[in-house]
Coordinates of C-alpha atoms and ligand atoms in Angstrom, one line a residue:
Chain A
X238 CA -16.5 -7.7 -20.7
X239 CA -19.4 -9.5 -20.3
X240 CA -22.1 -7.2 -18.3
X241 CA -24.4 -10.4 -18.4
X242 CA -22.8 -12.2 -14.9
X243 CA -24.8 -10.1 -12.3
X244 CA -23.9 -9.5 -8.9
X245 CA -26.4 -10.2 -6.6
X246 CA -25.5 -13.2 -5.7
X247 CA -26.1 -13.6 -2.2
X248 CA -23.2 -12.4 0.1
X249 CA -22.7 -13.7 3.5
X250 CA -21.8 -10.4 5.6
X251 CA -19.4 -10.9 8.3
X252 CA -18.8 -8.1 10.7
X253 CA -15.6 -5.8 10.1
X254 CA -12.5 -6.9 12.4
X255 CA -10.5 -4.3 13.7
X256 CA -7.2 -6.7 13.4
X257 CA -7.4 -9.5 11.1
X258 CA -4.3 -11.7 11.0
X259 CA -5.5 -12.6 6.9
X260 CA -5.0 -9.1 5.8
X261 CA -2.0 -8.4 7.5
X262 CA -0.1 -11.6 5.9
X263 CA -1.8 -10.6 2.5
X264 CA -0.1 -7.4 3.0
X265 CA 3.3 -8.8 4.5
X266 CA 3.9 -11.4 1.7
X267 CA 2.9 -8.6 -1.0
X268 CA 5.8 -6.9 0.7
X269 CA 7.9 -9.6 0.2
X270 CA 6.8 -10.3 -3.1
X271 CA 7.5 -6.6 -4.0
X272 CA 11.2 -6.8 -2.4
X273 CA 12.0 -10.0 -4.1
X274 CA 11.0 -8.7 -7.3
X275 CA 13.3 -5.8 -7.0
X276 CA 15.5 -8.4 -6.9
X277 CA 17.2 -7.8 -3.6
X278 CA 18.3 -11.4 -3.7
X279 CA 21.3 -10.4 -5.9
X280 CA 23.5 -9.4 -3.0
X281 CA 23.2 -13.5 -1.9
X282 CA 25.8 -13.7 -4.8
X283 CA 28.1 -11.0 -3.2
X284 CA 28.1 -13.0 -0.4
X285 CA 28.6 -15.9 -1.9
X286 CA 31.9 -14.6 -3.2
X287 CA 33.3 -13.0 -0.2
X288 CA 32.9 -16.9 1.1
X289 CA 34.5 -18.4 -1.4
X290 CA 37.4 -15.6 -1.4
X291 CA 37.9 -16.2 2.1
X292 CA 37.9 -20.2 1.9
X293 CA 40.6 -20.0 -0.8
X294 CA 43.1 -18.7 2.1
X295 CA 42.4 -20.9 4.9
X296 CA 44.5 -23.8 3.8
X297 CA 47.2 -21.7 5.1
X298 CA 46.1 -21.2 8.8
X299 CA 45.8 -23.7 11.5
X300 CA 42.3 -25.6 11.8
X301 CA 41.6 -23.2 14.7
X302 CA 42.7 -19.9 13.1
X303 CA 40.9 -21.4 9.9
X304 CA 37.2 -21.7 12.0
X305 CA 37.6 -18.7 13.7
X306 CA 38.5 -16.4 10.4
X307 CA 35.8 -18.2 8.6
X308 CA 33.3 -17.0 11.4
X309 CA 34.7 -13.8 11.6
X310 CA 34.3 -13.2 7.8
X311 CA 30.9 -14.7 7.6
X312 CA 29.3 -13.0 11.2
X313 CA 30.6 -9.7 9.8
X314 CA 29.5 -10.1 6.2
X315 CA 26.1 -11.4 7.4
X316 CA 25.6 -8.5 9.9
X317 CA 26.4 -6.0 7.4
X318 CA 24.1 -7.4 4.4
X319 CA 21.2 -7.5 6.9
X320 CA 21.9 -3.9 8.1
X321 CA 22.1 -2.4 4.3
X322 CA 19.0 -4.7 3.8
X323 CA 16.6 -3.7 6.8
X324 CA 17.5 -0.3 5.8
X325 CA 17.8 0.0 2.4
X326 CA 14.7 -2.0 1.6
X327 CA 12.7 -0.8 4.4
X328 CA 13.3 3.0 3.6
X329 CA 11.4 3.0 0.2
X330 CA 8.4 0.6 1.0
X331 CA 6.2 3.6 2.2
X332 CA 7.0 6.2 0.3
X333 CA 6.8 4.1 -3.1
X334 CA 3.2 3.3 -1.8
X335 CA 2.2 6.8 -1.2
X336 CA 3.5 8.2 -4.8
X337 CA 2.2 5.6 -6.8
X338 CA -0.9 6.0 -4.7
X339 CA -1.2 2.1 -4.5
X340 CA -2.0 3.1 -1.0
X341 CA -5.2 4.4 -1.8
X342 CA -6.5 1.6 -3.5
X343 CA -5.2 -0.7 -0.5
X344 CA -6.9 1.8 2.0
X345 CA -9.9 2.3 0.1
X346 CA -10.4 -1.7 0.9
X347 CA -11.3 -2.2 4.7
X348 CA -7.9 -2.2 6.0
X349 CA -7.3 -0.3 8.7
X350 CA -3.9 1.8 8.6
X351 CA -2.6 -0.1 11.6
X352 CA -2.8 -3.5 9.9
X353 CA -1.3 -2.1 6.5
X354 CA 2.0 -0.8 8.9
X355 CA 1.9 -4.2 10.4
X356 CA 1.9 -6.4 7.2
X357 CA 4.6 -3.7 5.6
X358 CA 6.9 -4.6 8.9
X359 CA 6.2 -8.0 9.1
X360 CA 7.1 -8.3 5.3
X361 CA 10.3 -7.3 6.0
X362 CA 10.9 -9.2 8.8
X363 CA 10.1 -12.3 6.3
X364 CA 12.9 -10.9 3.9
X365 CA 15.5 -10.3 6.8
X366 CA 14.7 -14.0 8.2
X367 CA 14.9 -15.6 4.6
X368 CA 18.1 -13.5 3.5
X369 CA 19.8 -14.1 7.0
X370 CA 18.5 -18.0 6.7
X371 CA 20.3 -18.5 3.1
X372 CA 23.4 -16.9 4.4
X373 CA 23.5 -19.0 7.0
X374 CA 23.1 -21.9 5.3
X375 CA 25.9 -21.0 3.2
X376 CA 28.3 -20.1 5.8
X377 CA 27.1 -23.4 7.7
X378 CA 27.4 -25.5 4.8
X379 CA 31.0 -24.1 3.9
X380 CA 32.1 -24.8 7.5
X381 CA 30.9 -28.2 7.4
X382 CA 32.9 -28.7 4.3
X383 CA 36.1 -27.1 5.9
X384 CA 35.5 -29.7 8.8
X385 CA 35.3 -32.5 6.7
X386 CA 38.6 -31.6 5.0
X387 CA 40.4 -31.1 8.3
X388 CA 39.0 -34.5 10.0
X389 CA 40.3 -36.0 6.6
X390 CA 43.9 -34.7 6.9
X391 CA 44.1 -35.6 10.7
X392 CA 43.1 -39.0 9.5
X393 CA 46.3 -39.2 7.4
X394 CA 48.6 -37.2 10.1
X395 CA 47.6 -39.5 13.3
X396 CA 48.3 -43.2 13.4
X397 CA 47.1 -43.6 16.9
X398 CA 43.2 -44.0 17.0
X399 CA 43.0 -42.3 20.4
X400 CA 45.1 -39.5 19.2
X401 CA 43.1 -39.7 15.9
X402 CA 39.2 -39.1 17.6
X403 CA 41.4 -36.7 20.3
X404 CA 42.6 -34.4 17.4
X405 CA 38.6 -35.0 15.5
X406 CA 36.8 -34.2 18.6
X407 CA 38.8 -30.8 18.6
X408 CA 38.5 -30.1 15.0
X409 CA 34.6 -30.5 15.9
X410 CA 34.6 -28.4 18.9
X411 CA 36.3 -25.4 17.0
X412 CA 34.3 -25.7 14.0
X413 CA 30.8 -25.5 15.4
X414 CA 31.1 -23.5 18.5
X415 CA 27.6 -23.4 20.9
X416 CA 27.3 -19.6 20.8
X417 CA 27.1 -19.5 17.0
X418 CA 23.0 -19.9 16.6
X419 CA 22.6 -17.5 19.2
X420 CA 25.0 -15.1 17.3
X421 CA 23.0 -15.7 13.9
X422 CA 19.5 -15.3 15.8
X423 CA 21.1 -11.7 17.3
X424 CA 21.9 -10.7 13.8
X425 CA 18.3 -11.3 12.6
X426 CA 17.2 -9.1 16.0
X427 CA 19.3 -6.4 15.0
X428 CA 18.0 -6.4 11.5
X429 CA 14.6 -6.4 13.1
X430 CA 15.1 -3.1 14.7
X431 CA 16.9 -1.5 12.3
X432 CA 13.9 -2.1 9.7
X433 CA 11.2 -0.9 12.6
X434 CA 13.7 2.4 13.0
X435 CA 13.6 2.7 9.3
X436 CA 10.0 2.3 9.0
X437 CA 9.5 5.1 11.7
X438 CA 11.6 7.6 10.1
X439 CA 10.3 6.6 6.9
X440 CA 6.6 7.7 8.2
X441 CA 7.5 11.5 8.5
X442 CA 10.6 11.7 6.1
X443 CA 10.4 14.1 3.0
X444 CA 12.6 12.3 1.1
X445 CA 14.5 8.4 0.8
X446 CA 17.5 10.1 1.1
X447 CA 17.0 11.3 4.5
X448 CA 15.3 8.3 5.9
X449 CA 18.7 6.3 4.6
X450 CA 20.8 8.9 6.0
X451 CA 19.2 9.0 9.2
X452 CA 18.5 5.0 9.8
X453 CA 22.3 5.2 9.2
X454 CA 23.1 7.9 11.9
X455 CA 20.6 6.4 14.4
X456 CA 22.6 3.0 13.9
X457 CA 25.8 5.0 14.5
X458 CA 24.3 6.5 17.8
X459 CA 23.0 3.3 18.4
X460 CA 26.4 2.0 18.7
X461 CA 28.3 4.7 20.8
X462 CA 25.4 5.7 22.7
X463 CA 26.1 3.5 25.9
X464 CA 30.2 4.3 25.7
X465 CA 28.8 7.7 26.1
X466 CA 26.8 6.8 29.3
X467 CA 29.1 4.5 30.8
X468 CA 31.7 7.5 30.2
X469 CA 29.5 10.1 31.9
X470 CA 27.9 7.8 34.8
X471 CA 31.7 7.0 35.5
X472 CA 32.7 10.9 35.7
X473 CA 30.7 11.3 38.1
X474 CA 27.2 13.1 39.9
X475 CA 24.8 13.4 37.0
X476 CA 22.2 16.6 37.3
X477 CA 18.6 16.0 36.8
X478 CA 18.9 17.0 32.9
X479 CA 21.8 14.8 32.3
X480 CA 19.9 12.0 33.6
X481 CA 16.6 13.0 31.6
X482 CA 18.9 13.3 28.3
X483 CA 20.3 10.3 29.0
X484 CA 17.1 8.3 29.8
X485 CA 15.3 9.9 26.7
X486 CA 18.0 8.4 24.0
X487 CA 18.3 5.3 25.8
X488 CA 14.8 5.0 24.6
X489 CA 15.0 7.0 21.2
X490 CA 18.2 5.1 20.1
X491 CA 18.3 1.6 20.0
X492 CA 21.4 0.0 22.3
X493 CA 23.4 -1.5 19.5
X494 CA 26.0 -2.3 22.0
X495 CA 24.2 -5.0 23.4
X496 CA 24.9 -7.1 20.4
X497 CA 28.2 -6.6 20.8
X498 CA 28.3 -10.4 22.3
X499 CA 28.3 -11.4 18.2
X500 CA 31.6 -10.7 18.2
X501 CA 32.0 -13.4 21.6
X502 CA 30.6 -16.0 19.2
X503 CA 33.1 -15.4 16.7
X504 CA 35.8 -16.5 19.1
X505 CA 34.0 -19.2 20.1
X506 CA 32.9 -18.2 23.3
X507 CA 29.6 -19.6 24.6
X508 CA 26.5 -17.1 25.0
X509 CA 24.9 -18.0 28.4
X510 CA 21.0 -18.0 27.4
X511 CA 19.9 -15.5 29.8
X512 CA 21.9 -12.8 27.9
X513 CA 20.4 -14.0 24.9
X514 CA 17.2 -13.9 26.3
X515 CA 17.8 -10.2 28.0
X516 CA 18.8 -8.7 24.4
X517 CA 15.9 -10.5 23.0
X518 CA 13.7 -8.8 25.4
X519 CA 15.2 -5.6 25.0
X520 CA 15.4 -5.8 21.0
X521 CA 11.5 -6.5 21.2
X522 CA 10.7 -3.4 23.4
X523 CA 12.4 -1.5 20.9
X524 CA 10.5 -2.7 18.1
X525 CA 7.4 -2.5 19.7
X526 CA 8.3 1.3 21.0
X527 CA 9.0 1.9 16.9
X528 CA 6.4 0.3 15.6
X529 CA 4.1 2.3 18.0
X530 CA 5.3 5.7 17.2
X531 CA 4.9 4.5 13.3
X532 CA 1.3 3.6 14.0
X533 CA 0.7 7.0 15.7
X534 CA 2.2 9.0 13.0
X535 CA 0.7 7.3 10.3
X536 CA -2.9 7.3 11.7
X537 CA -3.0 11.1 11.4
X538 CA -0.8 11.0 8.1
X539 CA -2.3 13.0 5.3
X540 CA -1.5 11.0 2.5
Chain B
X85 CA -39.3 8.6 1.6
X86 CA -36.6 8.8 4.4
X87 CA -34.0 6.4 3.1
X88 CA -30.9 6.9 4.4
X89 CA -29.1 7.8 1.4
X90 CA -26.2 5.6 0.1
X91 CA -23.4 8.1 0.1
X92 CA -24.0 11.5 2.0
X93 CA -21.5 14.5 2.3
X94 CA -22.4 17.0 4.4
X95 CA -21.1 20.8 4.6
X96 CA -17.6 19.0 3.6
X97 CA -14.6 21.6 3.4
X98 CA -11.0 20.7 2.4
X99 CA -8.2 22.8 2.0
X100 CA -4.5 21.4 1.2
X101 CA -1.8 23.7 2.8
X102 CA 0.8 24.8 0.3
X103 CA 4.4 24.3 2.0
X104 CA 6.1 27.2 2.6
X105 CA 3.0 29.6 2.1
X106 CA 0.6 30.8 4.2
X107 CA -2.2 30.2 1.7
X108 CA -4.2 26.8 1.0
X109 CA -5.4 25.5 -1.9
X110 CA -9.4 25.4 -1.3
X111 CA -10.2 22.3 -3.1
X112 CA -13.4 21.5 -2.0
X113 CA -16.0 23.9 -0.7
X114 CA -18.9 23.7 1.8
X115 CA -20.3 21.1 -0.5
X116 CA -23.2 19.0 0.6
X117 CA -24.3 16.3 -1.8
X118 CA -26.5 12.9 -1.2
X119 CA -26.7 10.0 -3.7
X120 CA -29.7 8.0 -3.3
X121 CA -29.6 4.2 -2.9
X122 CA -29.9 2.4 -6.5
X123 CA -29.1 5.7 -8.4
X124 CA -25.9 6.3 -10.6
X125 CA -25.1 9.9 -9.9
X126 CA -22.6 11.9 -12.5
X127 CA -20.1 14.3 -10.7
X128 CA -19.0 16.7 -13.1
X129 CA -16.4 19.6 -13.5
X130 CA -13.4 21.2 -15.1
X131 CA -10.2 20.1 -13.9
X132 CA -9.1 20.6 -10.5
X133 CA -12.8 21.7 -9.4
X134 CA -12.5 18.9 -6.5
X135 CA -14.1 16.1 -7.8
X136 CA -11.3 13.6 -6.7
X137 CA -10.8 15.0 -3.7
X138 CA -14.4 14.4 -2.8
X139 CA -14.5 10.9 -3.6
X140 CA -11.8 10.7 -1.1
X141 CA -13.6 12.3 1.5
X142 CA -16.6 10.2 0.9
X143 CA -14.1 7.1 1.3
X144 CA -12.2 8.4 4.2
X145 CA -9.1 8.6 2.7
X146 CA -8.6 12.6 2.7
X147 CA -9.7 13.8 6.4
X148 CA -12.3 17.0 5.7
X149 CA -11.2 20.2 7.5
X150 CA -15.1 20.8 8.5
X151 CA -18.1 18.8 7.8
X152 CA -19.1 15.3 7.7
X153 CA -19.1 11.8 4.8
X154 CA -20.9 9.0 5.5
X155 CA -21.8 5.8 3.9
X156 CA -25.5 4.1 4.3
X157 CA -25.4 6.3 7.6
X158 CA -21.9 5.1 8.7
X159 CA -19.2 7.7 9.0
X160 CA -16.4 7.0 6.4
X161 CA -13.6 7.9 8.6
X162 CA -14.8 4.0 10.5
X163 CA -13.0 1.7 8.4
X164 CA -16.0 -0.8 8.7
X165 CA -17.8 1.7 6.3
X166 CA -15.5 0.5 3.3
X167 CA -16.8 -2.9 3.2
X168 CA -19.9 -1.7 1.4
X169 CA -17.4 0.4 -1.1
X170 CA -15.6 -0.4 -4.4
X171 CA -13.6 2.3 -5.3
X172 CA -11.6 3.4 -8.7
X173 CA -9.2 5.9 -8.3
X174 CA -8.2 7.9 -11.2
X175 CA -5.1 7.1 -13.1
X176 CA -4.9 3.6 -10.9
X177 CA -1.3 2.5 -10.0
X178 CA -1.1 -0.8 -8.8
X179 CA 2.1 -2.9 -7.9
X180 CA 4.0 -3.1 -11.1
X181 CA 5.5 -6.3 -9.9
X182 CA 2.3 -8.1 -10.0
X183 CA 0.5 -9.7 -12.3
X184 CA -3.1 -8.8 -13.3
X185 CA -4.5 -12.1 -11.5
X186 CA -2.1 -11.2 -8.6
X187 CA -3.1 -8.4 -8.4
X188 CA -6.8 -9.5 -8.0
X189 CA -5.9 -12.2 -5.7
X190 CA -4.3 -9.7 -3.3
X191 CA -7.0 -7.4 -3.4
X192 CA -9.7 -10.0 -2.6
X193 CA -7.3 -11.6 0.3
X194 CA -7.5 -7.8 1.7
X195 CA -11.3 -8.1 1.6
X196 CA -11.3 -11.4 3.3
X197 CA -11.8 -13.9 0.4
X198 CA -9.6 -17.2 0.3
X199 CA -9.6 -20.4 -0.9
X200 CA -11.6 -21.5 -4.1
X201 CA -14.3 -18.7 -3.5
X202 CA -11.1 -16.3 -3.6
X203 CA -9.9 -18.5 -7.1
X204 CA -13.6 -18.3 -8.8
X205 CA -14.0 -14.7 -8.1
X206 CA -10.7 -13.8 -9.4
X207 CA -11.3 -15.6 -12.5
X208 CA -14.7 -13.9 -12.9
X209 CA -13.3 -10.7 -12.4
X210 CA -10.8 -10.9 -15.3
X211 CA -13.6 -12.5 -17.5
X212 CA -15.8 -9.4 -16.3
X213 CA -13.2 -6.7 -17.3
X214 CA -11.8 -8.4 -20.6
X215 CA -8.6 -9.2 -19.2
X216 CA -8.2 -13.2 -19.4
X217 CA -5.8 -12.9 -22.0
X218 CA -3.4 -11.1 -19.9
X219 CA -3.9 -12.7 -16.5
X220 CA -0.4 -13.5 -16.1
X221 CA 1.6 -10.6 -17.3
X222 CA 3.0 -8.1 -15.0
X223 CA 1.2 -4.9 -14.8
X224 CA 4.4 -3.0 -15.7
X225 CA 3.6 -4.2 -19.0
X226 CA 0.2 -3.1 -19.3
X227 CA -1.4 -0.3 -21.2
X228 CA -3.3 2.8 -19.7
X229 CA -6.8 0.6 -20.6
X230 CA -5.7 -2.5 -19.6
X231 CA -4.5 -1.1 -15.7
X232 CA -8.0 1.0 -15.7
X233 CA -9.8 -2.1 -16.2
X234 CA -8.0 -4.2 -13.5
X235 CA -8.8 -0.8 -11.5
X236 CA -12.1 -1.3 -12.1
X237 CA -12.5 -5.0 -11.7
X238 CA -10.6 -4.8 -8.5
X239 CA -13.4 -2.0 -7.4
X240 CA -15.7 -4.8 -7.7
X241 CA -14.0 -7.7 -5.6
X242 CA -16.1 -7.9 -2.3
X243 CA -19.4 -7.0 -4.0
X244 CA -19.9 -3.9 -2.8
X245 CA -23.2 -2.2 -2.5
X246 CA -21.6 1.6 -3.4
X247 CA -19.1 1.6 -6.6
X248 CA -17.2 5.4 -6.9
X249 CA -15.6 5.2 -10.4
X250 CA -13.1 8.2 -11.1
X251 CA -12.7 8.5 -14.7
X252 CA -13.5 5.5 -15.4
X253 CA -13.5 5.6 -18.9
X254 CA -10.2 7.2 -19.2
X255 CA -8.1 6.2 -21.6
X256 CA -10.0 3.4 -22.3
X257 CA -10.6 2.3 -26.2
X258 CA -14.3 3.2 -27.6
X259 CA -15.8 -0.1 -27.4
X260 CA -14.3 -0.7 -24.2
X261 CA -16.1 2.4 -22.8
X262 CA -19.1 1.3 -24.1
X263 CA -18.8 -2.3 -21.9
X264 CA -18.1 0.0 -19.0
X265 CA -21.3 1.5 -20.5
X266 CA -23.0 -1.5 -20.0
X267 CA -21.3 -2.7 -17.0
X268 CA -22.7 0.5 -15.3
X269 CA -26.0 -0.3 -16.0
X270 CA -25.6 -3.8 -15.2
X271 CA -24.3 -2.4 -11.7
X272 CA -27.6 -0.3 -11.4
X273 CA -30.0 -3.1 -12.5
X274 CA -28.5 -5.4 -9.5
X275 CA -29.4 -2.2 -7.1
X276 CA -25.7 -0.6 -6.4
X277 CA -25.2 2.8 -6.3
X278 CA -22.4 4.2 -8.3
X279 CA -21.0 7.2 -7.9
X280 CA -18.6 8.6 -11.1
X281 CA -16.7 11.5 -12.6
X282 CA -16.0 11.5 -16.2
X283 CA -15.1 14.3 -18.6
X284 CA -16.9 12.7 -21.4
X285 CA -20.5 14.2 -21.2
X286 CA -22.2 12.2 -23.3
X287 CA -21.6 9.1 -21.7
X288 CA -22.5 10.8 -18.3
X289 CA -25.6 11.6 -19.9
X290 CA -26.4 8.2 -21.3
X291 CA -25.6 6.5 -17.7
X292 CA -26.8 9.1 -15.4
X293 CA -29.7 9.5 -13.2
X294 CA -28.8 12.6 -11.1
X295 CA -25.9 15.0 -12.0
X296 CA -24.0 17.6 -9.7
X297 CA -21.9 19.9 -11.2
X298 CA -18.6 21.6 -9.5
X299 CA -16.8 24.7 -10.2
X300 CA -13.8 25.7 -8.2
X301 CA -14.8 23.5 -5.4
X302 CA -18.7 24.1 -5.2
X303 CA -21.2 22.2 -6.0
X304 CA -23.1 24.9 -8.8
X305 CA -25.8 23.0 -10.1
X306 CA -27.1 19.6 -8.9
X307 CA -30.4 17.8 -10.1
X308 CA -31.7 14.5 -11.9
X309 CA -30.4 14.7 -15.5
X310 CA -34.5 15.3 -16.8
X311 CA -34.9 18.3 -14.9
X312 CA -31.6 19.6 -15.8
X313 CA -31.3 19.6 -19.5
X314 CA -34.9 19.3 -20.2
X315 CA -35.4 21.9 -23.1
X316 CA -33.8 25.8 -23.0
X317 CA -34.0 28.3 -24.9
X318 CA -35.0 26.8 -28.1
X319 CA -37.7 26.9 -30.6
X320 CA -40.2 23.9 -31.2
X321 CA -43.9 23.2 -30.9
X322 CA -44.9 22.3 -27.9
X323 CA -48.1 20.6 -27.1
X324 CA -50.7 20.5 -24.6
X325 CA -53.9 19.0 -24.4
X326 CA -55.4 16.2 -26.8
X327 CA -52.2 14.5 -27.1
X328 CA -52.3 11.4 -29.1
X329 CA -54.9 12.6 -31.6
X330 CA -53.2 16.0 -32.1
X331 CA -50.1 14.2 -32.4
X332 CA -51.4 11.2 -34.7
X333 CA -53.0 14.8 -36.8
X334 CA -49.4 16.4 -36.7
X335 CA -47.6 13.3 -37.9
X336 CA -50.4 12.8 -41.1
X337 CA -50.0 16.4 -41.7
X338 CA -45.9 15.8 -41.8
X339 CA -46.0 12.6 -43.8
X340 CA -48.8 14.5 -46.1
X341 CA -45.9 17.3 -47.0
X342 CA -43.5 14.5 -47.9
X343 CA -41.7 14.9 -44.2
X344 CA -41.4 12.4 -41.3
X345 CA -41.3 12.7 -37.4
X346 CA -38.3 11.0 -36.5
X347 CA -39.2 11.5 -32.7
X348 CA -41.6 12.7 -30.6
X349 CA -40.5 13.5 -26.6
X350 CA -39.4 16.1 -24.4
X351 CA -36.6 18.0 -26.2
X352 CA -33.2 18.9 -24.5
X353 CA -30.3 21.0 -24.8
X354 CA -27.2 18.9 -24.8
X355 CA -25.2 18.4 -21.4
X356 CA -22.3 19.8 -22.9
X357 CA -23.5 23.4 -23.3
X358 CA -25.4 23.4 -20.1
X359 CA -22.1 22.2 -18.3
X360 CA -20.6 24.8 -20.1
X361 CA -22.7 27.8 -19.1
X362 CA -23.0 27.1 -15.6
X363 CA -19.1 26.5 -15.1
X364 CA -18.2 28.9 -17.5
X365 CA -18.6 32.1 -15.4
X366 CA -17.0 30.5 -12.1
X367 CA -14.1 29.7 -14.5
X368 CA -13.4 33.0 -15.4
X369 CA -13.8 34.5 -12.2
X370 CA -10.9 32.1 -10.8
X371 CA -8.6 32.7 -13.5
X372 CA -7.7 36.6 -12.8
Ligands
LIG792 N1 -2.4 16.1 -2.2 C1 -3.2 17.5 -2.8 N2 -2.2 18.4 -2.4 C2 -2.3 19.4 -2.7 N3 -3.2 19.8 -3.3 C3 -4.4 19.2 -3.8 C4 -4.0 17.5 -3.4 N4 -5.0 17.1 -3.7 C5 -5.7 17.8 -4.6 N5 -5.1 19.3 -4.8 C6 -5.9 20.3 -5.1 O1 -6.9 20.5 -4.9 C7 -8.0 21.0 -5.9 C8 -9.0 19.9 -6.6 O2 -8.2 18.6 -6.9 P1 -8.8 17.5 -7.3 O3 -7.9 16.3 -7.6 O4 -10.2 17.4 -6.6 O5 -9.8 18.0 -9.1 P2 -10.4 17.0 -10.0 O6 -11.5 17.9 -10.1 O7 -10.6 15.5 -9.5 O8 -9.7 17.6 -11.2 P3 -9.1 16.6 -12.3 O9 -10.4 16.8 -13.3 O10 -8.0 16.9 -12.9 O11 -9.1 14.9 -12.3 C9 -7.0 21.3 -7.1 O12 -6.5 22.5 -7.1 C10 -5.4 20.3 -6.5 O13 -4.2 21.3 -7.1
LIG793 MG1 -9.4 14.2 -10.8

């Protein structure tokens, strides 16, 4: 320590900003580093194994069946891993900072609490985006590889060039079906909604276990609530109480049933773009509601 | 002089509820305290007397049940007031997954630094706290004293005008605590205001201009160091009038008798004695 370096250089005083993208990004990238260094990305190996396993079976099928199975397995696995990742990695973010008292050091800087929360959530979104992107790339590479093999096989099977071109086009059409990108995007959106719910839960939960259990409960309710709602609506007139109850649950619990269009993608159906936009709009709304509630709770939280 | 104090607490009271009980811990009890600009203020008190809580209130990290806290006249609960203050928490913990340099870079970015300015600032701070050699090691492998040093560096990131240090020398080796002491002198020379607490009374005595002593959440004594521990019931020669000549004569007399006058000045008790005296009664009362 050399005490000879004075600290009295002229300081350019900038007025304090209520929101600062620099601060939020600093916290977000810090969160991403935190999650990366807790070695969450190891699950990608498991995902790789799942893909490898399913591709080994695939010579027993026709190309149509093979591609569908590959998509089924891959999108299913990406969905499960992103759900687990969203819930498990978000659940411990706030409690860990509070327990380790790292939060004191951060909030003792001119960092408003909303910047901190926004940064944390953005960090998880980064993580989800990167994980889903990596899994998607692995899956796309495999699909392209299998497509190439099938096209090669077709070349041996057809002698008539017209037949060959037709067959190859069929294979291409079956491999990269139009809804694929929309499906992957919707999986990311669902993971982001779950992360936002989990962050909200962790802002008032007393233990990580509670947060995780509650988040999975929300996930389940999110999947069944619209079925229940439909059933009620069909079963006849609702009284006022039931209507209020229904609209409250619809706001509190995300309607995850709307993500069932991912299943359509697997069977190769195109997803109309207006539907994707609608789901995106609803999803964003849920995220904003949960974020708003988190900010409100965290603002007055005693640390 | 009616200059606004750097740190000002007005009738602050803070209770922590005990879960599942009616009672609450009274951590800070109607405490008022002003730290004038440019002074080094030492807050003393037994464990659990509310020093750390007082600091957190001053920083706006803890909301008091009643009373107000101000930094340079701005309410502490406004985030903007924190532009001016650096804080070293007790037993500082940082993200263990970061290296020393990354930690400082993170805090620099939180304070709005970027680019070349950030890089040079990080380097300066690492050098300042003597951690250049460990800059690229993860904090999970840092010793207690090293963490304390990173904590100190982190507190100075944005060159704040106020520095609040909660036990800055805890766990730091003697040489390190001397360095920290010199750093505090340096801060004072630069016109910064320092509020610190420590259980190492000799160190406090060396660096602080003003002392406050807390016990059971209350500020039981407060004042300039010289006023507080300038002489108590001790036997000594007090001289009044005819200063220099008389002193020379006494000195000559002592020397003639084969002795030596080692120092001439105002006698003091030790701060330690004084501290125990003023906190003792209250601590006893609390324990039964
Ligand atoms: N977050 C909290 N929840 C409940 N009680 C608390 C909390 N923080 C402090 N206390 C209580 O408030 C009192 C004062 O604590 P504080 O940490 O301010 O003491 P201190 O003077 O800093 O002690 P030390 O010298 O041990 O650091 C203690 O009785 C403590 O148990
Ligand atoms: Mg303390």
